[in-house]
Coordinates of C-alpha atoms and ligand atoms in Angstrom, one line a residue:
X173 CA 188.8 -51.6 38.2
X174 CA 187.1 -53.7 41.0
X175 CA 183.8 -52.0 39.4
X176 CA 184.3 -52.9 36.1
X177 CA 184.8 -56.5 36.7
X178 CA 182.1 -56.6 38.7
X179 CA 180.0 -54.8 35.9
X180 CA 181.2 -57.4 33.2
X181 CA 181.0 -60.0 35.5
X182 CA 177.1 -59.0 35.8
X183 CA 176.8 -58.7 32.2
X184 CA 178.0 -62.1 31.5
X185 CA 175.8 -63.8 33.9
X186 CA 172.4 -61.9 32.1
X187 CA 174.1 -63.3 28.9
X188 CA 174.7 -66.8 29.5
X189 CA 171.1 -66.9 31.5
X190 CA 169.2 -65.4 28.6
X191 CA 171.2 -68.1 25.8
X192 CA 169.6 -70.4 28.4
X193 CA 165.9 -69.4 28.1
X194 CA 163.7 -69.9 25.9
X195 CA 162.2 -67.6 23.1
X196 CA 159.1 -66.3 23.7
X197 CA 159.7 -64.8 20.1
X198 CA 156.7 -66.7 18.3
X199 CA 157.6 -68.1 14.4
X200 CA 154.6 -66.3 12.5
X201 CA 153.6 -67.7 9.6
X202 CA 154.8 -70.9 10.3
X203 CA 153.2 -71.0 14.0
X204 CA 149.6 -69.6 13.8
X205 CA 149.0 -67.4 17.4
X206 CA 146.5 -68.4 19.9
X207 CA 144.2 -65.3 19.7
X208 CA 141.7 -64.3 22.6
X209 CA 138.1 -65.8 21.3
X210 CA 136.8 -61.9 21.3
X211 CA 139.4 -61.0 19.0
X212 CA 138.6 -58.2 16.9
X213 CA 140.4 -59.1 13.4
X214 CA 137.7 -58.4 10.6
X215 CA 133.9 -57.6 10.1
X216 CA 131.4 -60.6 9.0
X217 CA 128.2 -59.9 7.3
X218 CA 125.4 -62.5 7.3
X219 CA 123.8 -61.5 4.0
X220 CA 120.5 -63.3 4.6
X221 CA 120.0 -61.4 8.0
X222 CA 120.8 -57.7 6.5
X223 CA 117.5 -56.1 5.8
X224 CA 119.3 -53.0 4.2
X225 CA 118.5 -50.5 6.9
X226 CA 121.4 -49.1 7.0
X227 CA 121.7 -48.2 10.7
X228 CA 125.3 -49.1 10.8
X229 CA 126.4 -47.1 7.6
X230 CA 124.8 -44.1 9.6
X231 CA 126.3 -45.4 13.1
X232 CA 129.7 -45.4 11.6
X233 CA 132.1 -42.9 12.5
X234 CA 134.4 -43.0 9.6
X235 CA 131.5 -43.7 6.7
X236 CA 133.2 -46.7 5.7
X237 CA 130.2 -48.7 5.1
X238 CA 129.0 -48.6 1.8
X239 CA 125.4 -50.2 1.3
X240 CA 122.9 -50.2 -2.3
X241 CA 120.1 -51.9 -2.1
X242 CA 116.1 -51.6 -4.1
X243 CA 112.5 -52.3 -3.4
X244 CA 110.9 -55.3 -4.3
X245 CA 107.4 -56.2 -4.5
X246 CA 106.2 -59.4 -3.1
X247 CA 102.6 -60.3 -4.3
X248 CA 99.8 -61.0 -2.0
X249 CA 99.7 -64.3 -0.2
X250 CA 96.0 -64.8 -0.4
X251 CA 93.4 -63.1 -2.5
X252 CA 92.5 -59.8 -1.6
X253 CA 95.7 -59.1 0.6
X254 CA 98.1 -56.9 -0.1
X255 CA 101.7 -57.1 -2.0
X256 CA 104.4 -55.7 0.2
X257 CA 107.5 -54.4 -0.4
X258 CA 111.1 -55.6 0.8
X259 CA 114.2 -54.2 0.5
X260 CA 117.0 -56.5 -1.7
X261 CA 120.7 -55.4 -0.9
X262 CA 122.5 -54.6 -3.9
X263 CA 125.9 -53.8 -2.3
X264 CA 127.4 -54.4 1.3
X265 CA 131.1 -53.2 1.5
X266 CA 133.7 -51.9 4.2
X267 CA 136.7 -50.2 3.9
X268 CA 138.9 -51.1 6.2
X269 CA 141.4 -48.9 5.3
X270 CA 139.5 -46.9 6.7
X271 CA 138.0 -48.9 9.9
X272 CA 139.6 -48.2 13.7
X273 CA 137.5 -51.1 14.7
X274 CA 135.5 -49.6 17.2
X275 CA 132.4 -51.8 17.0
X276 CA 129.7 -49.6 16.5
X277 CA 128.3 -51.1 13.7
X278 CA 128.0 -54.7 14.9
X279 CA 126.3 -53.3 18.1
X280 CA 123.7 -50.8 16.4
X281 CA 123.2 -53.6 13.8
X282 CA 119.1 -54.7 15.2
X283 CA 119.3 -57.9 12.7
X284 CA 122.2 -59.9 13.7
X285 CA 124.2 -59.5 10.5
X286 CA 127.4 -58.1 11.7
X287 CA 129.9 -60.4 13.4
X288 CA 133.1 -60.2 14.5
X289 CA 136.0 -62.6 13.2
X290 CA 138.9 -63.3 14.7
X291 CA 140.3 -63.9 10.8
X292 CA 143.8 -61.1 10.6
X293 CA 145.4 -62.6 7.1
X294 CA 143.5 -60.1 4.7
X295 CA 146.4 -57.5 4.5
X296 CA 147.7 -56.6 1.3
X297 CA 150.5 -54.5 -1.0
X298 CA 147.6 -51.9 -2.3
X299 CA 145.3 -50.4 0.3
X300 CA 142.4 -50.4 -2.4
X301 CA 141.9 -53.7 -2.0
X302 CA 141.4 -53.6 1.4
X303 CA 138.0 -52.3 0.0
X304 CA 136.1 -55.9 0.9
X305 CA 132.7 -56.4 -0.7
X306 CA 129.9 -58.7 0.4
X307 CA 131.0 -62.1 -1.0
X308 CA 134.1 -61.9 1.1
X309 CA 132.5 -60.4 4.0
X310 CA 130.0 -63.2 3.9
X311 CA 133.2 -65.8 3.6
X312 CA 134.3 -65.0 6.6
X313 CA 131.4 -65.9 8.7
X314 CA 132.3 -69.6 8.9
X315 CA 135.4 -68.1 10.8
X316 CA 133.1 -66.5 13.5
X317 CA 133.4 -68.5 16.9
X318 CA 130.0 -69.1 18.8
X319 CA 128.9 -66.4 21.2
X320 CA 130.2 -67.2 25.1
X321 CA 128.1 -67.5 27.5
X322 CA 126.7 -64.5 29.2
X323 CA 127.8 -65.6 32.9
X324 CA 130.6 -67.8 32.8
X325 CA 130.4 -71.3 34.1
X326 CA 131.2 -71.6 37.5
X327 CA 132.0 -75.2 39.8
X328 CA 128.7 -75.7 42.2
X329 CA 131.2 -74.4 45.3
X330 CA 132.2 -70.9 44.1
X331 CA 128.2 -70.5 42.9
X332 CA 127.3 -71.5 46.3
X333 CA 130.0 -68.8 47.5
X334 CA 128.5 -66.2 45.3
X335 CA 124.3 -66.6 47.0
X336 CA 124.2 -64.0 49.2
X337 CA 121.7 -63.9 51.8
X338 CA 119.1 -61.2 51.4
X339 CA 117.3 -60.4 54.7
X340 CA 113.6 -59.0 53.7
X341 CA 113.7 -55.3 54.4
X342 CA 109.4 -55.4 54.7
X343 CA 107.1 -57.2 56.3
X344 CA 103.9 -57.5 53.7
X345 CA 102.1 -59.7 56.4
X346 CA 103.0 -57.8 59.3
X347 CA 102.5 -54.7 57.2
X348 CA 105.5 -52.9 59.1
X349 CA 109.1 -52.7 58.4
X350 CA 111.9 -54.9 60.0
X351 CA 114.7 -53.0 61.4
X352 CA 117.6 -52.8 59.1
X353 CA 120.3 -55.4 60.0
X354 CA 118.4 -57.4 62.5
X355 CA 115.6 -58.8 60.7
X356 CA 113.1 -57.9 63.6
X357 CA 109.6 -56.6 63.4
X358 CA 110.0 -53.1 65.9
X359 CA 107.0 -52.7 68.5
X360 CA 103.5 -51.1 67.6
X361 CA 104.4 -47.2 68.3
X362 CA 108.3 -47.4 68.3
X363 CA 110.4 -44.4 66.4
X364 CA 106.9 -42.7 66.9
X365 CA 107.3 -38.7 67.6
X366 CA 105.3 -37.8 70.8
Ligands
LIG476 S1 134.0 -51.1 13.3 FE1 133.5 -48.9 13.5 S2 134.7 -47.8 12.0 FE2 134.7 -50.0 11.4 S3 132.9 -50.2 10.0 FE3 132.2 -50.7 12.0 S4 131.4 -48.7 12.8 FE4 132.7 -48.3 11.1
LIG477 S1 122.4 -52.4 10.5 FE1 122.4 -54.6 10.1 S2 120.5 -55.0 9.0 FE2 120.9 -52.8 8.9 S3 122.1 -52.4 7.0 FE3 123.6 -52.7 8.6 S4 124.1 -54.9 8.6 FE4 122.2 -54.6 7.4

């Protein structure tokens, strides 16, 4: 009996502390989430940057790039030169029905033209339309944030922490090698075999 009172006792107490806290539940749609900046939500295409070469339709694991394109000939600049031909996409679509996401594409891409978006609203009742072509891919480039930087900024004190004092292993001038550790030049002849 003692137990059981105990028990609900217990219970209560989780119960009346947890009406006390609050929700971390968050009210999507009507609160948008904070994502991470890296988020991986949809594909962007920069149409002026793709160059039809299709290395990322090839990259792709699941084939769900789908690119058209033809050859154009642009006339000589100057008299004499010669025309050359360009390639004019046609068709840039992914399925993402068919996506996991993985990246490949916007890493193989050599022309800058993929981007990831942090955008996640595209979902939809009929998973043909998540069949996106190139004017919608290209919409959602306004939605890409700007690239972080490589090292991340750091206050003048922890960079100062990071320098790390290299001792010079040879001695050009000298030409002979310090001793490992100590930073001194060893005498003509020592570590010589006799
Ligand atoms: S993220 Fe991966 S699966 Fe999706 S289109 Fe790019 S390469 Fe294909
Ligand atoms: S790899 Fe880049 S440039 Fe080549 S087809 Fe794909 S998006 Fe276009």
């Amino acid at each position: 009996m003692t137990k059981f009172l105990s028990g609900l006792a217990k219970g209560m107490a989780t119960t009346a502390r947890t009406m006390t806290t609050h929700a971390h539940t968050q009210q999507y749609p009507h609160v948008k989430p904070e994502l991470p900046s890296r988020s991986r939500g949809v594909i962007a295409l920069l149409e002026e940057n793709c160059t039809s070469c299709m290395l990322c339709a090839r990259e792709c694991p699941d084939w769900c790039i789908y690119i058209d394109s033809h050859k154009e000939t642009t006339p000589p600049a100057t008299e004499g030169g010669r025309a050359r031909q360009h390639n004019v996409l046609d068709r840039f679509a992914i399925d993402f029905s068919l996506c996991m996401y993985c990246g490949i594409c916007i890493e193989v891409c050599p022309f800058d033209a993929l981007f990831w978006s942090p955008e996640f609203e595209y979902s939809t009742t009929d998973i043909r339309d998540l069949l996106q072509e190139k004017d919608t891919l290209g919409q959602w480039m306004p939605t890409v944030p700007p690239p972080e930087p490589l090292v991340p900024e750091l206050p003048e004190t922890e960079l100062q922490q990071l320098v790390v004092e290299v001792e010079p292993e040879d001695d050009p001038a000298a030409g002979r090698t310090t001793e490992r550790g100590t930073g001194e030049v060893p005498p003509p002849g020592a570590g010589e075999q006799p």
